[in-house]
Short mmCIF file of C-alpha atoms and ligand atoms in Angstrom, two decimals:
data_model
loop_
_atom_site.label_atom_id
_atom_site.label_comp_id
_atom_site.label_asym_id
_atom_site.label_seq_id
_atom_site.Cartn_x
_atom_site.Cartn_y
_atom_site.Cartn_z
CA UNK Y 1 -34.66 -15.37 -17.75
CA UNK Y 2 -32.98 -12.11 -16.76
CA UNK Y 3 -29.40 -11.73 -18.18
CA UNK Y 4 -26.53 -12.36 -15.67
CA UNK Y 5 -25.25 -9.13 -14.36
CA UNK Y 6 -21.54 -9.06 -15.10
CA UNK Y 7 -19.48 -6.42 -13.21
CA UNK Y 8 -16.30 -7.98 -14.57
CA UNK Y 9 -17.00 -6.32 -17.97
CA UNK Y 10 -15.58 -3.11 -16.44
CA UNK Y 11 -12.35 -4.88 -15.42
CA UNK Y 12 -11.52 -6.40 -18.79
CA UNK Y 13 -8.55 -4.25 -19.86
CA UNK Y 14 -6.13 -1.71 -18.29
CA UNK Y 15 -7.79 1.09 -20.31
CA UNK Y 16 -11.28 0.03 -19.16
CA UNK Y 17 -10.12 -0.07 -15.52
CA UNK Y 18 -8.55 3.34 -15.95
CA UNK Y 19 -11.72 4.76 -17.45
CA UNK Y 20 -13.84 3.71 -14.48
CA UNK Y 21 -11.36 4.23 -11.60
CA UNK Y 22 -13.12 6.13 -8.85
CA UNK Y 23 -10.14 7.34 -6.86
CA UNK Y 24 -7.23 9.48 -8.22
CA UNK Y 25 -3.71 9.65 -6.97
CA UNK Y 26 -1.72 12.71 -8.07
CA UNK Y 27 1.70 14.07 -7.12
CA UNK Y 28 0.09 17.31 -5.81
CA UNK Y 29 -1.81 15.32 -3.24
CA UNK Y 30 1.47 13.99 -1.65
CA UNK Y 31 3.43 15.79 0.99
CA UNK Y 32 6.97 14.75 1.84
CA UNK Y 33 7.97 14.73 5.56
CA UNK Y 34 11.68 15.47 5.89
CA UNK Y 35 14.16 15.38 8.85
CA UNK Y 36 16.96 17.89 9.16
CA UNK Y 37 19.67 17.36 11.84
CA UNK Y 38 22.12 19.68 13.48
CA UNK Y 39 25.72 18.88 13.79
CA UNK Y 40 26.04 16.15 11.11
CA UNK Y 41 28.27 16.29 8.08
CA UNK Y 42 26.75 13.51 6.07
CA UNK Y 43 23.08 12.42 5.78
CA UNK Y 44 22.42 9.81 8.43
CA UNK Y 45 20.35 6.74 7.47
CA UNK Y 46 17.56 5.78 9.73
CA UNK Y 47 17.88 2.05 10.19
CA UNK Y 48 14.22 1.39 10.78
CA UNK Y 49 13.27 3.41 7.74
CA UNK Y 50 15.50 2.23 4.95
CA UNK Y 51 15.75 4.87 2.23
CA UNK Y 52 14.91 7.80 4.72
CA UNK Y 53 17.66 9.91 6.24
CA UNK Y 54 18.23 12.69 8.70
CA UNK Y 55 19.45 15.44 6.29
CA UNK Y 56 22.26 17.88 6.58
CA UNK Y 57 21.29 21.32 5.51
CA UNK Y 58 22.81 20.73 2.12
CA UNK Y 59 21.28 17.34 1.43
CA UNK Y 60 17.88 18.79 2.70
CA UNK Y 61 18.06 21.45 0.09
CA UNK Y 62 18.88 19.06 -2.68
CA UNK Y 63 16.11 16.54 -1.74
CA UNK Y 64 13.61 19.38 -1.28
CA UNK Y 65 14.35 20.66 -4.83
CA UNK Y 66 14.04 17.07 -6.13
CA UNK Y 67 10.70 16.61 -4.49
CA UNK Y 68 9.35 19.96 -5.86
CA UNK Y 69 10.76 19.05 -9.21
CA UNK Y 70 8.79 15.79 -9.01
CA UNK Y 71 5.61 17.77 -8.39
CA UNK Y 72 4.78 17.02 -4.76
CA UNK Y 73 2.20 19.11 -3.14
CA UNK Y 74 4.40 20.23 -0.20
CA UNK Y 75 7.12 19.56 2.28
CA UNK Y 76 6.68 18.97 6.04
CA UNK Y 77 9.92 19.63 8.00
CA UNK Y 78 11.03 18.13 11.34
CA UNK Y 79 14.15 19.38 13.16
CA UNK Y 80 16.55 17.13 15.00
CA UNK Y 81 18.74 19.23 17.38
CA UNK Y 82 21.97 17.95 18.90
CA UNK Y 83 21.39 16.01 22.07
CA UNK Y 84 23.28 18.53 24.16
CA UNK Y 85 20.92 21.27 22.90
CA UNK Y 86 17.83 19.63 24.22
CA UNK Y 87 16.35 20.97 27.51
CA UNK Y 88 13.18 20.76 29.65
CA UNK Y 89 11.28 23.46 27.66
CA UNK Y 90 12.62 22.70 24.19
CA UNK Y 91 14.33 25.99 23.73
CA UNK Y 92 15.64 24.98 20.31
CA UNK Y 93 12.15 24.96 18.93
CA UNK Y 94 11.59 28.74 19.03
CA UNK Y 95 15.22 29.94 18.78
CA UNK Y 96 15.55 31.71 15.51
CA UNK Y 97 18.83 29.88 14.94
CA UNK Y 98 17.49 26.48 15.95
CA UNK Y 99 17.87 23.74 13.35
CA UNK Y 100 14.36 23.72 12.21
CA UNK Y 101 13.90 27.47 11.84
CA UNK Y 102 17.26 27.66 9.93
CA UNK Y 103 16.07 24.97 7.57
CA UNK Y 104 12.73 26.71 7.01
CA UNK Y 105 14.70 29.85 6.08
CA UNK Y 106 16.91 28.02 3.72
CA UNK Y 107 14.08 26.33 1.91
CA UNK Y 108 12.06 29.52 1.78
CA UNK Y 109 14.98 31.14 0.05
CA UNK Y 110 15.47 28.25 -2.34
CA UNK Y 111 11.91 27.47 -3.20
CA UNK Y 112 9.81 30.59 -2.56
CA UNK Y 113 6.16 29.95 -3.54
CA UNK Y 114 6.95 26.99 -5.77
CA UNK Y 115 5.86 24.63 -3.00
CA UNK Y 116 3.97 24.70 0.27
CA UNK Y 117 6.36 24.66 3.17
CA UNK Y 118 5.11 23.12 6.37
CA UNK Y 119 6.68 22.73 9.77
CA UNK Y 120 5.97 20.33 12.65
CA UNK Y 121 4.91 22.58 15.50
CA UNK Y 122 5.76 20.30 18.48
CA UNK Y 123 8.34 20.28 21.21
CA UNK Y 124 9.12 16.53 21.39
CA UNK Y 125 12.18 16.74 19.24
CA UNK Y 126 13.61 19.52 21.26
CA UNK Y 127 12.89 18.42 24.86
CA UNK Y 128 15.36 16.26 26.86
CA UNK Y 129 12.43 14.21 28.28
CA UNK Y 130 10.94 13.76 24.73
CA UNK Y 131 7.43 14.83 25.59
CA UNK Y 132 5.42 17.10 23.31
CA UNK Y 133 5.09 19.69 26.09
CA UNK Y 134 6.42 21.11 29.24
CA UNK Y 135 6.27 18.97 32.41
CA UNK Y 136 4.80 20.17 35.69
CA UNK Y 137 6.21 19.35 39.13
CA UNK Y 138 4.73 15.88 39.08
CA UNK Y 139 6.04 14.99 35.58
CA UNK Y 140 2.78 15.49 33.76
CA UNK Y 141 2.54 17.45 30.57
CA UNK Y 142 1.16 20.89 31.47
CA UNK Y 143 -1.34 21.88 28.85
CA UNK Y 144 -1.47 25.58 29.23
CA UNK Y 145 2.20 26.26 29.88
CA UNK Y 146 2.90 24.24 26.72
CA UNK Y 147 0.49 26.40 24.78
CA UNK Y 148 2.66 29.41 25.45
CA UNK Y 149 5.68 27.44 24.05
CA UNK Y 150 3.62 26.49 20.91
CA UNK Y 151 2.77 30.06 20.42
CA UNK Y 152 6.40 31.11 20.56
CA UNK Y 153 7.49 28.25 18.36
CA UNK Y 154 4.70 29.14 15.79
CA UNK Y 155 5.79 32.76 15.57
CA UNK Y 156 9.39 31.63 15.02
CA UNK Y 157 8.35 29.26 12.19
CA UNK Y 158 6.13 31.90 10.63
CA UNK Y 159 9.02 34.37 10.70
CA UNK Y 160 11.23 31.71 9.10
CA UNK Y 161 8.81 31.39 6.20
CA UNK Y 162 6.56 28.35 6.99
CA UNK Y 163 3.23 28.58 5.19
CA UNK Y 164 1.39 25.95 7.10
CA UNK Y 165 2.11 25.10 10.69
CA UNK Y 166 1.39 21.59 11.93
CA UNK Y 167 0.75 21.55 15.61
CA UNK Y 168 1.00 17.84 16.47
CA UNK Y 169 1.07 17.82 20.21
CA UNK Y 170 -2.60 17.29 20.91
CA UNK Y 171 -2.79 19.96 23.56
CA UNK Y 172 -6.23 21.36 24.20
CA UNK Y 173 -6.76 24.80 22.62
CA UNK Y 174 -3.58 24.70 20.52
CA UNK Y 175 -5.17 25.87 17.33
CA UNK Y 176 -6.90 28.76 18.98
CA UNK Y 177 -3.78 29.89 20.77
CA UNK Y 178 -1.65 29.77 17.61
CA UNK Y 179 -4.26 31.45 15.40
CA UNK Y 180 -4.68 34.22 17.77
CA UNK Y 181 -0.94 34.82 18.11
CA UNK Y 182 -0.32 34.63 14.37
CA UNK Y 183 -3.04 37.19 13.64
CA UNK Y 184 -1.84 39.46 16.45
CA UNK Y 185 1.68 39.63 14.87
CA UNK Y 186 0.39 40.10 11.32
CA UNK Y 187 0.83 36.53 10.01
CA UNK Y 188 -2.67 36.30 8.72
CA UNK Y 189 -1.57 34.36 5.69
CA UNK Y 190 0.22 31.55 7.71
CA UNK Y 191 -2.16 28.63 7.88
CA UNK Y 192 -2.70 25.88 10.38
CA UNK Y 193 -2.73 22.20 9.37
CA UNK Y 194 -4.03 20.75 12.62
CA UNK Y 195 -3.14 17.25 13.73
CA UNK Y 196 -6.67 16.99 14.89
CA UNK Y 197 -7.20 13.22 15.45
CA UNK Y 198 -3.83 11.88 16.42
CA UNK Y 199 -3.70 8.55 18.14
CA UNK Y 200 -1.17 7.11 20.61
CA UNK Y 201 0.22 4.63 18.21
CA UNK Y 202 2.78 1.80 18.29
CA UNK Y 203 3.37 2.49 14.70
CA UNK Y 204 5.38 5.67 15.53
CA UNK Y 205 8.25 3.51 16.64
CA UNK Y 206 10.65 4.17 13.80
CA UNK Y 207 9.96 7.97 14.02
CA UNK Y 208 11.48 7.93 17.50
CA UNK Y 209 14.72 6.89 15.93
CA UNK Y 210 14.29 9.27 13.12
CA UNK Y 211 14.23 12.26 15.40
CA UNK Y 212 16.60 10.78 18.06
CA UNK Y 213 13.74 10.97 20.60
CA UNK Y 214 14.58 10.84 24.32
CA UNK Y 215 11.04 9.75 25.26
CA UNK Y 216 10.61 7.35 28.21
CA UNK Y 217 7.01 6.15 28.77
CA UNK Y 218 4.26 7.10 26.27
CA UNK Y 219 1.94 9.88 25.18
CA UNK Y 220 -1.34 8.45 26.33
CA UNK Y 221 -2.42 11.45 28.42
CA UNK Y 222 -2.51 13.59 25.30
CA UNK Y 223 -2.78 11.42 22.16
CA UNK Y 224 -5.99 9.52 21.56
CA UNK Y 225 -6.89 5.97 22.56
CA UNK Y 226 -7.13 3.54 19.54
CA UNK Y 227 -10.43 2.43 20.90
CA UNK Y 228 -12.19 5.75 20.19
CA UNK Y 229 -13.97 7.09 17.23
CA UNK Y 230 -16.50 9.71 18.38
CA UNK Y 231 -13.69 11.32 20.25
CA UNK Y 232 -12.08 12.13 16.87
CA UNK Y 233 -15.17 13.94 15.75
CA UNK Y 234 -15.07 16.09 18.84
CA UNK Y 235 -11.40 16.87 18.31
CA UNK Y 236 -11.97 17.81 14.67
CA UNK Y 237 -15.02 19.91 15.49
CA UNK Y 238 -13.03 21.87 18.12
CA UNK Y 239 -10.11 22.47 15.75
CA UNK Y 240 -12.48 23.68 13.02
CA UNK Y 241 -14.07 26.05 15.54
CA UNK Y 242 -10.68 27.28 16.57
CA UNK Y 243 -9.78 28.07 13.07
CA UNK Y 244 -7.84 25.14 11.56
CA UNK Y 245 -7.36 25.60 7.73
CA UNK Y 246 -6.82 21.90 7.25
CA UNK Y 247 -7.26 18.92 9.57
CA UNK Y 248 -5.27 15.68 9.79
CA UNK Y 249 -5.78 12.13 10.81
CA UNK Y 250 -2.81 10.16 12.00
CA UNK Y 251 -1.76 7.30 11.63
CA UNK Y 252 -3.49 6.52 8.33
CA UNK Y 253 -3.77 2.90 7.54
CA UNK Y 254 -5.12 1.60 10.92
CA UNK Y 255 -7.41 4.57 11.06
CA UNK Y 256 -9.06 4.65 7.64
CA UNK Y 257 -12.58 4.60 9.26
CA UNK Y 258 -11.57 7.77 11.04
CA UNK Y 259 -10.37 9.38 7.80
CA UNK Y 260 -13.77 8.62 6.29
CA UNK Y 261 -15.60 10.12 9.26
CA UNK Y 262 -13.53 13.15 9.24
CA UNK Y 263 -13.90 13.66 5.51
CA UNK Y 264 -17.68 13.59 5.81
CA UNK Y 265 -17.87 16.11 8.55
CA UNK Y 266 -14.99 18.57 7.54
CA UNK Y 267 -15.55 21.58 5.34
CA UNK Y 268 -11.74 22.05 5.10
CA UNK Y 269 -9.29 19.77 3.31
CA UNK Y 270 -8.49 16.58 5.13
CA UNK Y 271 -4.97 15.14 5.34
CA UNK Y 272 -3.77 11.77 6.54
CA UNK Y 273 -0.32 10.90 7.63
CA UNK Y 274 1.12 7.52 6.50
CA UNK Y 275 3.57 7.22 9.32
CA UNK Y 276 6.92 5.76 9.93
CA UNK Y 277 5.68 2.29 11.10
CA UNK Y 278 3.52 2.03 7.94
CA UNK Y 279 6.57 2.79 5.83
CA UNK Y 280 8.71 0.36 7.75
CA UNK Y 281 6.21 -2.53 7.57
CA UNK Y 282 5.87 -2.28 3.81
CA UNK Y 283 9.60 -1.76 3.30
CA UNK Y 284 10.51 -4.76 5.59
CA UNK Y 285 8.04 -7.20 4.03
CA UNK Y 286 9.22 -6.16 0.62
CA UNK Y 287 12.90 -6.58 1.50
CA UNK Y 288 12.03 -10.20 2.45
CA UNK Y 289 10.31 -10.68 -0.86
CA UNK Y 290 7.03 -11.23 0.94
CA UNK Y 291 5.09 -8.53 -0.86
CA UNK Y 292 5.34 -6.51 -4.15
CA UNK Y 293 6.84 -3.28 -2.80
CA UNK Y 294 5.77 -0.89 -5.62
CA UNK Y 295 2.21 -2.32 -5.87
CA UNK Y 296 1.80 -2.25 -2.11
CA UNK Y 297 2.87 1.40 -1.86
CA UNK Y 298 0.40 2.47 -4.57
CA UNK Y 299 -2.41 0.32 -3.00
CA UNK Y 300 -1.81 1.85 0.44
CA UNK Y 301 -1.88 5.38 -0.89
CA UNK Y 302 -4.91 4.70 -3.10
CA UNK Y 303 -6.73 3.36 -0.01
CA UNK Y 304 -6.00 6.41 2.00
CA UNK Y 305 -7.33 8.61 -0.77
CA UNK Y 306 -10.41 6.32 -1.19
CA UNK Y 307 -11.06 6.77 2.48
CA UNK Y 308 -11.45 10.49 1.95
CA UNK Y 309 -8.09 12.16 2.48
CA UNK Y 310 -7.37 14.86 -0.10
CA UNK Y 311 -3.72 15.15 1.04
CA UNK Y 312 -1.36 12.39 2.18
CA UNK Y 313 1.86 12.81 4.06
CA UNK Y 314 4.13 9.94 3.00
CA UNK Y 315 7.83 9.26 3.01
CA UNK Y 316 7.40 7.91 -0.57
CA UNK Y 317 6.10 11.24 -1.86
CA UNK Y 318 8.95 12.00 -4.22
CA UNK Y 319 9.25 8.39 -5.52
CA UNK Y 320 5.54 8.01 -6.11
CA UNK Y 321 5.30 11.46 -7.67
CA UNK Y 322 7.99 10.53 -10.16
CA UNK Y 323 6.24 7.21 -10.83
CA UNK Y 324 2.86 8.88 -11.44
CA UNK Y 325 4.09 11.58 -13.82
C1 PBG R 401 5.31 14.64 17.09
C2 PBG R 401 5.13 13.82 15.86
C3 PBG R 401 5.29 12.40 15.83
C4 PBG R 401 5.16 12.04 14.49
C5 PBG R 401 4.92 13.22 13.74
N1 PBG R 401 4.91 14.31 14.63
C6 PBG R 401 5.62 11.41 16.83
C7 PBG R 401 4.77 11.18 18.01
O1 PBG R 401 3.70 11.72 18.14
O2 PBG R 401 5.18 10.33 18.83
C8 PBG R 401 5.12 10.65 13.94
C9 PBG R 401 5.39 10.51 12.49
C10 PBG R 401 5.82 9.18 12.03
O3 PBG R 401 5.67 8.27 12.84
O4 PBG R 401 6.11 8.97 10.85
N2 PBG R 401 6.13 15.71 16.84
#
């Protein structure tokens, strides 16, 4: 009789499991998204994301230094302007003294090349209507007018020292427009981390509080429908053709099949964004004692890596980097 095949042999001890683990999780693979707000004196907690704050310029610098010290792969910055500074075209986004561009300058000064500094290249934090672009006369997001705004915002971010720009508005042609403008202005080393497959997701809820968003309605005319998979392949292919240096799938956990698909087709590094709602769900369940917080965090990140992401944006980046090292 043939011997019983026993896969459990390779699970017998922690050392054995470590030896045969197929997926790695390392600090350098984690990117910390950070919020910096204008006009506040103290870091402001985000109630739906316990442990995450809107930073002052000072607390941002401290937290960024701690993240880099912990060994994270990079930082992704979001700016939160004062409500009275928002307008229809998001002027604060490309103003050199806008909150995000000031923060990029400060962190460039502090950190130099010791980390990879990234910026969210999108208007939604800066517009009074909360959409990712400029509206036309009928209240729809005007793709091509918005591209001009993204170009201006990109140049401001490049001037401020951002090394990777993250266009997250899902406008058609955004990567090509930004690449062309960066090259024309001599920013040939400034890269583009394209939010290529970005879904209209209910899991962004807490982020809207995080950036004080004024959005009414939804983003379904520009972000993707959760029902679609092949559409993501098309979006990624277009961004690669347009010159994306990295591509991203977002959210992560409800879209691990997309992460896998994109990892198989992409010849540039693939990132996935573990978004605010994913953070909130694990945090809330853990607060109630319903799940083991630390184990759930590691499992979620390992799953995203296993699906094929080489880089993960996660609000737990510093904590997990410290735990891993
Ligand atoms: C758009 C942007 C959003 C997020 C990152 N960039 C919000 C949206 O598209 O509605 C969400 C991130 C998160 O939920 O953690 N600038």
